[in-house]
Short mmCIF file of C-alpha atoms in Angstrom, two decimals:
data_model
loop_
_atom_site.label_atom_id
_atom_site.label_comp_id
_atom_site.label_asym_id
_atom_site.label_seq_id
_atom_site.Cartn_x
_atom_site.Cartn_y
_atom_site.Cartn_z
CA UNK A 225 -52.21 25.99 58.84
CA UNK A 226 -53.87 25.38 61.98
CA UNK A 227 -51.93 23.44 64.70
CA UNK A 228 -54.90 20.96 64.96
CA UNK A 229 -54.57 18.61 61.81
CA UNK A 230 -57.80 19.10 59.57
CA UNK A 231 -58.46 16.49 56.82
CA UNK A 232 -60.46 16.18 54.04
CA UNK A 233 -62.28 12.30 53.78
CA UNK A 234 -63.69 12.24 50.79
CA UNK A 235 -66.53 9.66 50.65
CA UNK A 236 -65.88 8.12 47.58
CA UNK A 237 -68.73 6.37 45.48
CA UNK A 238 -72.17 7.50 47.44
CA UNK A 239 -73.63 3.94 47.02
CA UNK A 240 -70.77 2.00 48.16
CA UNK A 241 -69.05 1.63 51.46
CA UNK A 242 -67.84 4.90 51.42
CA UNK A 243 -70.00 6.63 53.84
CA UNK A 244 -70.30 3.67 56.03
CA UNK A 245 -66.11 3.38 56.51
CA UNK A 246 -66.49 7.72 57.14
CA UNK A 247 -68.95 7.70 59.01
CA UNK A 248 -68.04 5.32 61.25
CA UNK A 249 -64.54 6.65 61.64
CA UNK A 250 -65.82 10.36 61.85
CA UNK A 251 -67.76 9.05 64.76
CA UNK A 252 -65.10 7.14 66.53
CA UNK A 253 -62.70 10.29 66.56
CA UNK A 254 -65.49 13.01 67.00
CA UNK A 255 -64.71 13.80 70.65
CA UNK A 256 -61.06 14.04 69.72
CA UNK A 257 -59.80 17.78 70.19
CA UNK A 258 -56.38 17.00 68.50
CA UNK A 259 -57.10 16.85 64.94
CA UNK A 260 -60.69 17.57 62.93
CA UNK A 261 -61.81 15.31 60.18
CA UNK A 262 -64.35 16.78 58.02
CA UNK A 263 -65.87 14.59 55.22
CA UNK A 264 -66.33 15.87 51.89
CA UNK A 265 -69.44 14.69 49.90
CA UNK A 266 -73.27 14.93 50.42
CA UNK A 267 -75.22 15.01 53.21
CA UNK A 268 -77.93 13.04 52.24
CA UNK A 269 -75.58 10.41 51.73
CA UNK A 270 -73.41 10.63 54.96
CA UNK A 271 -76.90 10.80 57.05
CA UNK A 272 -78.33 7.39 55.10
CA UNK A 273 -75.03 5.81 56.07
CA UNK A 274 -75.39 7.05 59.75
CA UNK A 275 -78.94 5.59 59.37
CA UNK A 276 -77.76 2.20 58.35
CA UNK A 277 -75.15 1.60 60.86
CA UNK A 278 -77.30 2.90 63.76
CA UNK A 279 -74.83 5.66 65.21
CA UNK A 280 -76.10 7.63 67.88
CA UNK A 281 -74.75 11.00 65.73
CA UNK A 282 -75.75 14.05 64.72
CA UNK A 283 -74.54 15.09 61.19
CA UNK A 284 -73.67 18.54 61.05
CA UNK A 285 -73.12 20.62 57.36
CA UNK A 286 -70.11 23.12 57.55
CA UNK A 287 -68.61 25.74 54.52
CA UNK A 288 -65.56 26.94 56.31
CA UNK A 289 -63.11 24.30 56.54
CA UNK A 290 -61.70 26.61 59.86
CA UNK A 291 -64.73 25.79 61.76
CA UNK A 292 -64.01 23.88 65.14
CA UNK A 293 -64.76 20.49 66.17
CA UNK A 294 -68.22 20.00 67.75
CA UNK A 295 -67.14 17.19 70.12
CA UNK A 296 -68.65 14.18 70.77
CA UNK A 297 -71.38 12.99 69.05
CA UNK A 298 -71.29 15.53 65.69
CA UNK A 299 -69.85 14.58 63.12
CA UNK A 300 -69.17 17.16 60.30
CA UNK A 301 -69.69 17.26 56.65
CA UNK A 302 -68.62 19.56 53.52
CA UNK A 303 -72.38 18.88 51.37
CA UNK A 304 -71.40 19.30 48.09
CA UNK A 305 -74.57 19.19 47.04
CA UNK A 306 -74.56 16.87 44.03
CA UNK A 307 -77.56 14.26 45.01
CA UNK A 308 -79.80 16.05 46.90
CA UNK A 309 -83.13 14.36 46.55
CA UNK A 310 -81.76 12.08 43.91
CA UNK A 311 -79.52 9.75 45.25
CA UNK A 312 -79.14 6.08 43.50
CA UNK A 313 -79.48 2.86 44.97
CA UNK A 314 -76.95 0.99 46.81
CA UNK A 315 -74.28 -0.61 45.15
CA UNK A 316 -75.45 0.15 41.87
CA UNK A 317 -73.47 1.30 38.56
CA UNK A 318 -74.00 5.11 38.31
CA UNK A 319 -73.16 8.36 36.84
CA UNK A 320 -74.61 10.52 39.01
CA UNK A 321 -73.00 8.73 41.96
CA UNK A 322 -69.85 8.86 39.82
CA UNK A 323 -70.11 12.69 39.83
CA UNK A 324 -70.60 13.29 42.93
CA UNK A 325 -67.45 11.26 43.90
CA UNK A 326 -65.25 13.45 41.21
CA UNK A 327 -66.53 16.67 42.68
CA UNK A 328 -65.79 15.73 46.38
CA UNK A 329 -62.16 15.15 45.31
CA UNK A 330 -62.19 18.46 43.45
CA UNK A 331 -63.75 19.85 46.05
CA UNK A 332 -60.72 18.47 48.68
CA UNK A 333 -58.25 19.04 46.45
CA UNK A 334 -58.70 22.42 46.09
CA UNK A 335 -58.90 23.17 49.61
CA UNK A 336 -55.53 21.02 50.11
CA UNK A 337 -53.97 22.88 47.56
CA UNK A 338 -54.93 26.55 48.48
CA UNK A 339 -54.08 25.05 52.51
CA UNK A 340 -56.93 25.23 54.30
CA UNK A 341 -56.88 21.90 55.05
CA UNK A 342 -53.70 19.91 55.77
CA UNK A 343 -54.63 16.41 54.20
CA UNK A 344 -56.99 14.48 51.88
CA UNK A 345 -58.20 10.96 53.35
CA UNK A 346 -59.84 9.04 49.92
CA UNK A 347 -62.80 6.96 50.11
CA UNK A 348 -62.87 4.24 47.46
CA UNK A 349 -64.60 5.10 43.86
CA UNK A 350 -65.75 2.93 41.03
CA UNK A 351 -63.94 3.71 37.92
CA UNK A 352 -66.99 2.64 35.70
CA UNK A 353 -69.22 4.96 37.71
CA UNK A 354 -66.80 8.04 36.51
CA UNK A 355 -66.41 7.19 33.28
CA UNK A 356 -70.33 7.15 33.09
CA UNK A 357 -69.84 10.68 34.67
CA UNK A 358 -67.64 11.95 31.88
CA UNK A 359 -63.85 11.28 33.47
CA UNK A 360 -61.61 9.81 31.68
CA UNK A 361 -59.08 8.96 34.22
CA UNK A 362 -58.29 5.31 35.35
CA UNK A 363 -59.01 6.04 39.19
CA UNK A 364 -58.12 8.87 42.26
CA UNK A 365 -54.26 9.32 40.94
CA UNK A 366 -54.68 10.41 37.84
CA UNK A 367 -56.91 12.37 38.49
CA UNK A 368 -55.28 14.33 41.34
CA UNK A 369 -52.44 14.57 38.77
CA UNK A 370 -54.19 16.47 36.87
CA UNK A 371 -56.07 18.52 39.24
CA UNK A 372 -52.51 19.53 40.95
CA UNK A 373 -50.33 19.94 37.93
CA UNK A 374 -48.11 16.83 38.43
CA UNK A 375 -47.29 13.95 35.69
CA UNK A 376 -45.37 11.66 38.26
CA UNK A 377 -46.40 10.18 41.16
CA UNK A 378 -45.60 7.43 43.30
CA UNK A 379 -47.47 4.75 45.40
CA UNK A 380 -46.13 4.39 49.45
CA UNK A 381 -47.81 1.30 51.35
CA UNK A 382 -47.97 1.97 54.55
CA UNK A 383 -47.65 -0.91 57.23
CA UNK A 384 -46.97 -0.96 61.24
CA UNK A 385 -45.74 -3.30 62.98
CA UNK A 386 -48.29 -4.07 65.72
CA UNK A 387 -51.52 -2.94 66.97
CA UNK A 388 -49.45 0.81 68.42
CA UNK A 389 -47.42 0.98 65.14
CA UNK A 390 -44.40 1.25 67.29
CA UNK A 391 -42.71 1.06 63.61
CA UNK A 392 -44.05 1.21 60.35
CA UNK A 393 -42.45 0.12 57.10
CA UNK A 394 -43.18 2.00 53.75
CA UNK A 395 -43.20 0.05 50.68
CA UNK A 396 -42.40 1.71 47.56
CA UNK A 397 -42.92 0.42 43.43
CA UNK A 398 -40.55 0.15 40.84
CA UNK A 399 -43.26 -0.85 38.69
CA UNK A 400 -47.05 -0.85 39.34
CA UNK A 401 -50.04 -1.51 37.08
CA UNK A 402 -48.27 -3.81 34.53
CA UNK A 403 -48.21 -7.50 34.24
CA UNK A 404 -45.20 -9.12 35.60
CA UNK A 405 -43.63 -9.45 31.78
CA UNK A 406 -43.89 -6.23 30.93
CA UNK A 407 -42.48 -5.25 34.21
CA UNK A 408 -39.62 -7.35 34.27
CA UNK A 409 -39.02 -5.40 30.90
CA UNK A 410 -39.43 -2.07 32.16
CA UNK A 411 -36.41 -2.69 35.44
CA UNK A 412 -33.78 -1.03 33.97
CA UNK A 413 -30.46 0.21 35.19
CA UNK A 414 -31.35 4.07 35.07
CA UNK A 415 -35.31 3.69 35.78
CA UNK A 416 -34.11 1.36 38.67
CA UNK A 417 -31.59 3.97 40.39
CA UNK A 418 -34.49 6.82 39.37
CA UNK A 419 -36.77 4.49 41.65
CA UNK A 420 -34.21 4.32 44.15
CA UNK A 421 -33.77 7.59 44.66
CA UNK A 422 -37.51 8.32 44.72
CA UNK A 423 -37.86 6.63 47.14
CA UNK A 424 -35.63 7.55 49.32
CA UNK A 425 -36.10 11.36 49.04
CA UNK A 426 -39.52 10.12 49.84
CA UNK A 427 -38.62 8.90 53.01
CA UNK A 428 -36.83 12.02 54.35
CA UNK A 429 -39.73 14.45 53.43
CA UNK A 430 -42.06 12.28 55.09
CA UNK A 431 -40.21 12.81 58.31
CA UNK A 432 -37.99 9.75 58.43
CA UNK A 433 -34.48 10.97 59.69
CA UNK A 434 -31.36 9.17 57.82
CA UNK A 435 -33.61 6.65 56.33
CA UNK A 436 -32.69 3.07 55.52
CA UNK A 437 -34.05 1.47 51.93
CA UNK A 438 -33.50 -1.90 51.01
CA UNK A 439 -34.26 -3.28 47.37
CA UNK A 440 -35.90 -6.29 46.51
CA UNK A 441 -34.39 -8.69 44.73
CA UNK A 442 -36.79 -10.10 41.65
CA UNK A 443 -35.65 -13.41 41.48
CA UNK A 444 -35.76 -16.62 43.92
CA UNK A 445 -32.72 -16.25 46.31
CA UNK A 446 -31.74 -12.91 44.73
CA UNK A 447 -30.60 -14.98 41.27
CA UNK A 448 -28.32 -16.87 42.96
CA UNK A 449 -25.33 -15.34 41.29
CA UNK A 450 -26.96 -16.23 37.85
CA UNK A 451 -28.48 -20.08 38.32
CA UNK A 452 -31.93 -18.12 38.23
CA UNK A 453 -31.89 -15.11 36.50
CA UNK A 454 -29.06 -12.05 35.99
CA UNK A 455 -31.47 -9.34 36.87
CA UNK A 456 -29.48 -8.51 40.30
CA UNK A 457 -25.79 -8.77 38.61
CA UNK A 458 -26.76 -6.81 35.58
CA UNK A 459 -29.40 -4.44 36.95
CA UNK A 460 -30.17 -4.34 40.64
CA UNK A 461 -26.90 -4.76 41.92
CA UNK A 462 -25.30 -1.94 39.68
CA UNK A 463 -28.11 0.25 40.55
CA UNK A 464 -27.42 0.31 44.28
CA UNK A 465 -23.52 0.98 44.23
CA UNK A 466 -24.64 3.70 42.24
CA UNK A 467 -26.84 5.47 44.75
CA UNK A 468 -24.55 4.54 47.26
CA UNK A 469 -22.13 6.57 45.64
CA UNK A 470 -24.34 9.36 46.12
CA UNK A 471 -23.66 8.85 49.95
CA UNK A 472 -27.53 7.26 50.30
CA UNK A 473 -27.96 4.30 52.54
CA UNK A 474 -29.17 1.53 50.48
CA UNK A 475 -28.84 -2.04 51.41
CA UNK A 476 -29.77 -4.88 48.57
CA UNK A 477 -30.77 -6.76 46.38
CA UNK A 478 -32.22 -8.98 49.34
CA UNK A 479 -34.08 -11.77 48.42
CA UNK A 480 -38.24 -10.90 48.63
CA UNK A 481 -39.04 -14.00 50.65
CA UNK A 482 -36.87 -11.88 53.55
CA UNK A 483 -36.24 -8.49 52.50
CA UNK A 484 -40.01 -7.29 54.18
CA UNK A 485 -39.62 -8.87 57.11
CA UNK A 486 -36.82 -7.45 57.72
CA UNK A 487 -37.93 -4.04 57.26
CA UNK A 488 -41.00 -5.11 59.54
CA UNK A 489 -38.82 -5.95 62.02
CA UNK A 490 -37.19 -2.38 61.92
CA UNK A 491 -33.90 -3.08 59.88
CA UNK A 492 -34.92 -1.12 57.05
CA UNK A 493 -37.41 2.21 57.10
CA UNK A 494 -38.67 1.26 53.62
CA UNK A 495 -38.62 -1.66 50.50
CA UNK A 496 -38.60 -1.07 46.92
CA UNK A 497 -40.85 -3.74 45.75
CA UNK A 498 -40.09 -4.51 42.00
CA UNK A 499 -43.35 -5.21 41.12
CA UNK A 500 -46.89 -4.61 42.02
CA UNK A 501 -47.94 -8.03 43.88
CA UNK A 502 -44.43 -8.57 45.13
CA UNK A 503 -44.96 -5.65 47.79
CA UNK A 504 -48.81 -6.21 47.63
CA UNK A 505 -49.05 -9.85 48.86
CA UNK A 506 -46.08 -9.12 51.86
CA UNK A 507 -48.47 -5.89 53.26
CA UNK A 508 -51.64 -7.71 52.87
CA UNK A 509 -50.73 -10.83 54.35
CA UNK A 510 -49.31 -9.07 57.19
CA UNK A 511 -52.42 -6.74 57.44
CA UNK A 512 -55.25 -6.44 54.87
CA UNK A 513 -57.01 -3.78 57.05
CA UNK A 514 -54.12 -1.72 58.47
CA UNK A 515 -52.24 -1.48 55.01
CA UNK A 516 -52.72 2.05 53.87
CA UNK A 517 -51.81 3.40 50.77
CA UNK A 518 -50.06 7.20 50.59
CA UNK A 519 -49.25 9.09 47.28
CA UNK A 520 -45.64 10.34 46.93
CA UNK A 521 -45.17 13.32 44.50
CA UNK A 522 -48.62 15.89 45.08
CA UNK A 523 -47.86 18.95 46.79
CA UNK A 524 -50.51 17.72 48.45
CA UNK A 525 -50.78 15.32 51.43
CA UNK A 526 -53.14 12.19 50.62
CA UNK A 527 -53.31 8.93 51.95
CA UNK A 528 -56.04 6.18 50.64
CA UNK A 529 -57.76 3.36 51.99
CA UNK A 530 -56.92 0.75 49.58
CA UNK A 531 -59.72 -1.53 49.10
CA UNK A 532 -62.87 -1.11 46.62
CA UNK A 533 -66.54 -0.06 46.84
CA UNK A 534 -67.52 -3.20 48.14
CA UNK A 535 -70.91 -2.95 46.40
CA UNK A 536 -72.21 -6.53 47.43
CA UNK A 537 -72.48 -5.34 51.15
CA UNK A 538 -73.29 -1.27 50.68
CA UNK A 539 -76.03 -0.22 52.79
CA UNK A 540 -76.25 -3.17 54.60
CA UNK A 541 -74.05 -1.57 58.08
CA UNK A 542 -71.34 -4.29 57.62
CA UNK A 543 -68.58 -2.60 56.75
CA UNK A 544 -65.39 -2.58 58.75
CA UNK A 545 -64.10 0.73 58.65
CA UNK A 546 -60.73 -0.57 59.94
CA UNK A 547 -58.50 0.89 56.72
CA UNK A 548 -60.02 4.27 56.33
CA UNK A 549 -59.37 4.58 60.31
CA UNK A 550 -55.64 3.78 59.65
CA UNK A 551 -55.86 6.02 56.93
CA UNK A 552 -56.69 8.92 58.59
CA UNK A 553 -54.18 7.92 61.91
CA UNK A 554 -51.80 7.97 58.85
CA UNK A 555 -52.86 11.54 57.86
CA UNK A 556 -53.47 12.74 61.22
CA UNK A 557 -48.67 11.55 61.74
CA UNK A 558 -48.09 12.83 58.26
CA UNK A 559 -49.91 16.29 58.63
CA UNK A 560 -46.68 18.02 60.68
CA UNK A 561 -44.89 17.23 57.13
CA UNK A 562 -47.12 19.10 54.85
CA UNK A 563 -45.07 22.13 54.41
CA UNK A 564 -41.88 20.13 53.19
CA UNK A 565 -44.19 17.82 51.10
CA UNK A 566 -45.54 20.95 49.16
CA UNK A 567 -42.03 22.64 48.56
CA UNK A 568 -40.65 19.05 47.53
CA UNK A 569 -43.40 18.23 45.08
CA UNK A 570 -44.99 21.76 44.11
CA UNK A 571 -44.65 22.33 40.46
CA UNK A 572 -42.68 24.18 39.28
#
C-alpha cells in the first residue's frame, strides 16, 4: 500500500444523490496531497452531477488506481462504463441504474481486496433498483459478504464528539434489522457475550488501545433490579462478568437514557446498543449528518454514509454532502489499520 490513503467512493444509485454527495466531496478534498479519493462509477454520471451543482471542476477518467492526485480542481473517476449514452432519469426506479451501482461495488471491492486501494467509501443504493438488476441481496452488506467470502458482519456507528472529533464513540448492535420483539427474543446469554466480545476485538483492530465498552441496558433504569423487566439479572448482567473474566474491560448494563452520553463524553470508547433504534436514535439525535456507519468483519476496510438515495431532490444540486465527507475523514483515520483489519477478518 501506498503511504497516501487511496479510497474507493462508490457512487451508489446514478440517479440519486450519489454523485452529487461525491462529487462535491471529491471537490472539496481535491487539492489535498495526503490521501486520494477516486470515485468508482460512470463518468457520464459524475460529470451531470458536477453540472448540476455548478463546480468549477474538471472530471478526469483514470484505470490505474496508483495514479497520483491531480490537485486542485480535478477530480478523478474509475468509468465503469455501464451507462454511457443511456443514463435514466433522476430519481427514477431503474435497472440499469441498479447495475451500474452493483458493478461499481464489484468493481471497488475487488481492488480493496487484491490492495490497491486501502478503503471503500459507499454511496447510497436503492434496493428495488438492484433487484430490477438481477441481485438478490437486501442492500451493500450482503452483498460485500458475498463478494469477500464472509457470512458475519457487524455494523460500527461512528460518532465524534464536536466539530474536530477530538473523540469519537463507536456504537455497536446486538441485534439489527428485527423488530424490537423479535429482538428482545434473540438477547441471549451466549449471543450476548458473542456480541460483547465482537465488539470489543473490534475496537482494538480499529486502532483503539485498551478499549473501554459499556453495554446497554434494555430496560427503563436498567430493570430496576426486576420492577421492569429481568433482562439485566438474567442476561446482561451474567454476560459481562463473563467477559470480564476474560480480563476485557467491560462496564454495564447502564441504563440507555445515560449509557451514550457517557461514552460521548469519553468514559467509554464504544456502546453495545441492544437493538437497532436504541443506538440509532442516540447517534442521530446527536448528529444526523456526521453519524457514519463502518462494517466490522470484511477483510476489507468500508465505511458508509448512512442515509438513502434521496430521490425527491436528485439532480436538483441540493444535496448536503455532509455524511459522505465524514465518511471518507472516517476512511481517510481508519486506512493506517487496514493491514490488521485484513489478517483479523480474512477468511480463512
Amino acid at each position: 500500500m501506498s503511504t497516501t490513503p487511496v479510497l474507493a467512493l462508490t457512487v451508489g444509485d446514478p440517479v440519486g444523490i450519489g454523485p452529487e454527495i461525491t462529487a462535491s466531496t471529491l471537490a472539496e478534498f481535491a487539492g489535498t496531497p495526503e490521501h486520494h479519493g477516486i470515485a468508482v462509477g460512470d463518468r457520464v454520471a459524475l460529470e451531470r452531477a458536477v453540472d448540476v451543482l455548478g463546480l468549477d471542476v474538471e472530471v478526469r477518467v483514470v484505470s490505474d488506481w496508483s495514479t497520483p492526485p491531480a490537485g486542485e480542481g480535478t477530480i478523478d473517476v474509475f468509468d465503469i462504463g455501464v451507462l454511457e449514452g443511456d443514463m435514466p432519469e433522476w430519481g427514477s426506479v431503474d435497472g440499469r441504474a441498479g447495475r451500474a451501482a452493483i458493478t461499481a461495488i464489484e468493481v471497488a471491492t475487488r481492488a480493496a481486496m487484491d490492495q490497491e486501494i486501502d478503503g471503500i467509501v459507499t454511496g447510497p443504493i436503492n434496493k428495488e433498483a438492484i433487484w430490477a438488476a438481477g441481485s438478490e441481496h437486501l442492500g451493500h452488506t450482503e452483498m460485500l459478504g458475498e463478494l469477500t467470502g464472509v457470512t458475519k458482519q457487524d455494523t460500527m456507528f461512528v460518532v465524534r464528539d464536536d466539530a474536530e472529533g477530538a473523540h469519537h464513540l463507536r456504537i455497536f448492535f446486538a441485534t439489527r434489522h428485527l423488530s424490537l420483539r423479535q429482538a428482545l427474543d434473540a438477547i441471549t446469554l451466549d449471543s450476548q457475550v458473542d456480541s460483547i466480545v465482537r465488539a470489543h476485538r473490534a475496537l482494538e483492530v480499529f486502532g483503539v488501545e485498551n478499549p473501554r465498552l459499556a453495554t446497554a441496558a434494555i430496560n427503563p433504569h436498567g430493570g430496576e433490579n426486576g420492577a421492569f423487566g429481568d433482562e439485566e439479572i438474567e442476561i446482561l448482567r451474567p454476560a459481562v462478568a463473563a467477559v470480564k473474566e476474560r480480563g476485557l474491560e467491560v462496564a454495564g448494563p447502564i441504563p440507555a437514557d445515560s449509557v451514550f452520553h457517557h461514552g460521548l463524553t469519553g468514559r467509554y470508547d464504544g456502546v453495545l446498543s441492544q437493538y437497532h433504534d436504541q443506538g440509532h436514535i442516540a447517534a442521530k439525535t446527536y448528529d444526523f449528518d456526521g453519524t457514519i456507519s463502518v462494517t466490522v468483519g470484511l477483510p476489507v476496510l468500508r465505511t458508509s454514509v448512512d442515509h438513502g438515495t434521496a430521490f425527491d431532490i436528485a439532480g436538483q444540486g441540493k444535496a448536503d454532502h455532509g455524511t459522505m465527507r465524514s465518511a471518507y475523514l472516517a476512511a481517510v483515520d481508519y486506512a493506517p489499520f487496514v493491514a490488521g483489519i485484513r489478517d483479523e477478518y480474512l477468511p480463512r
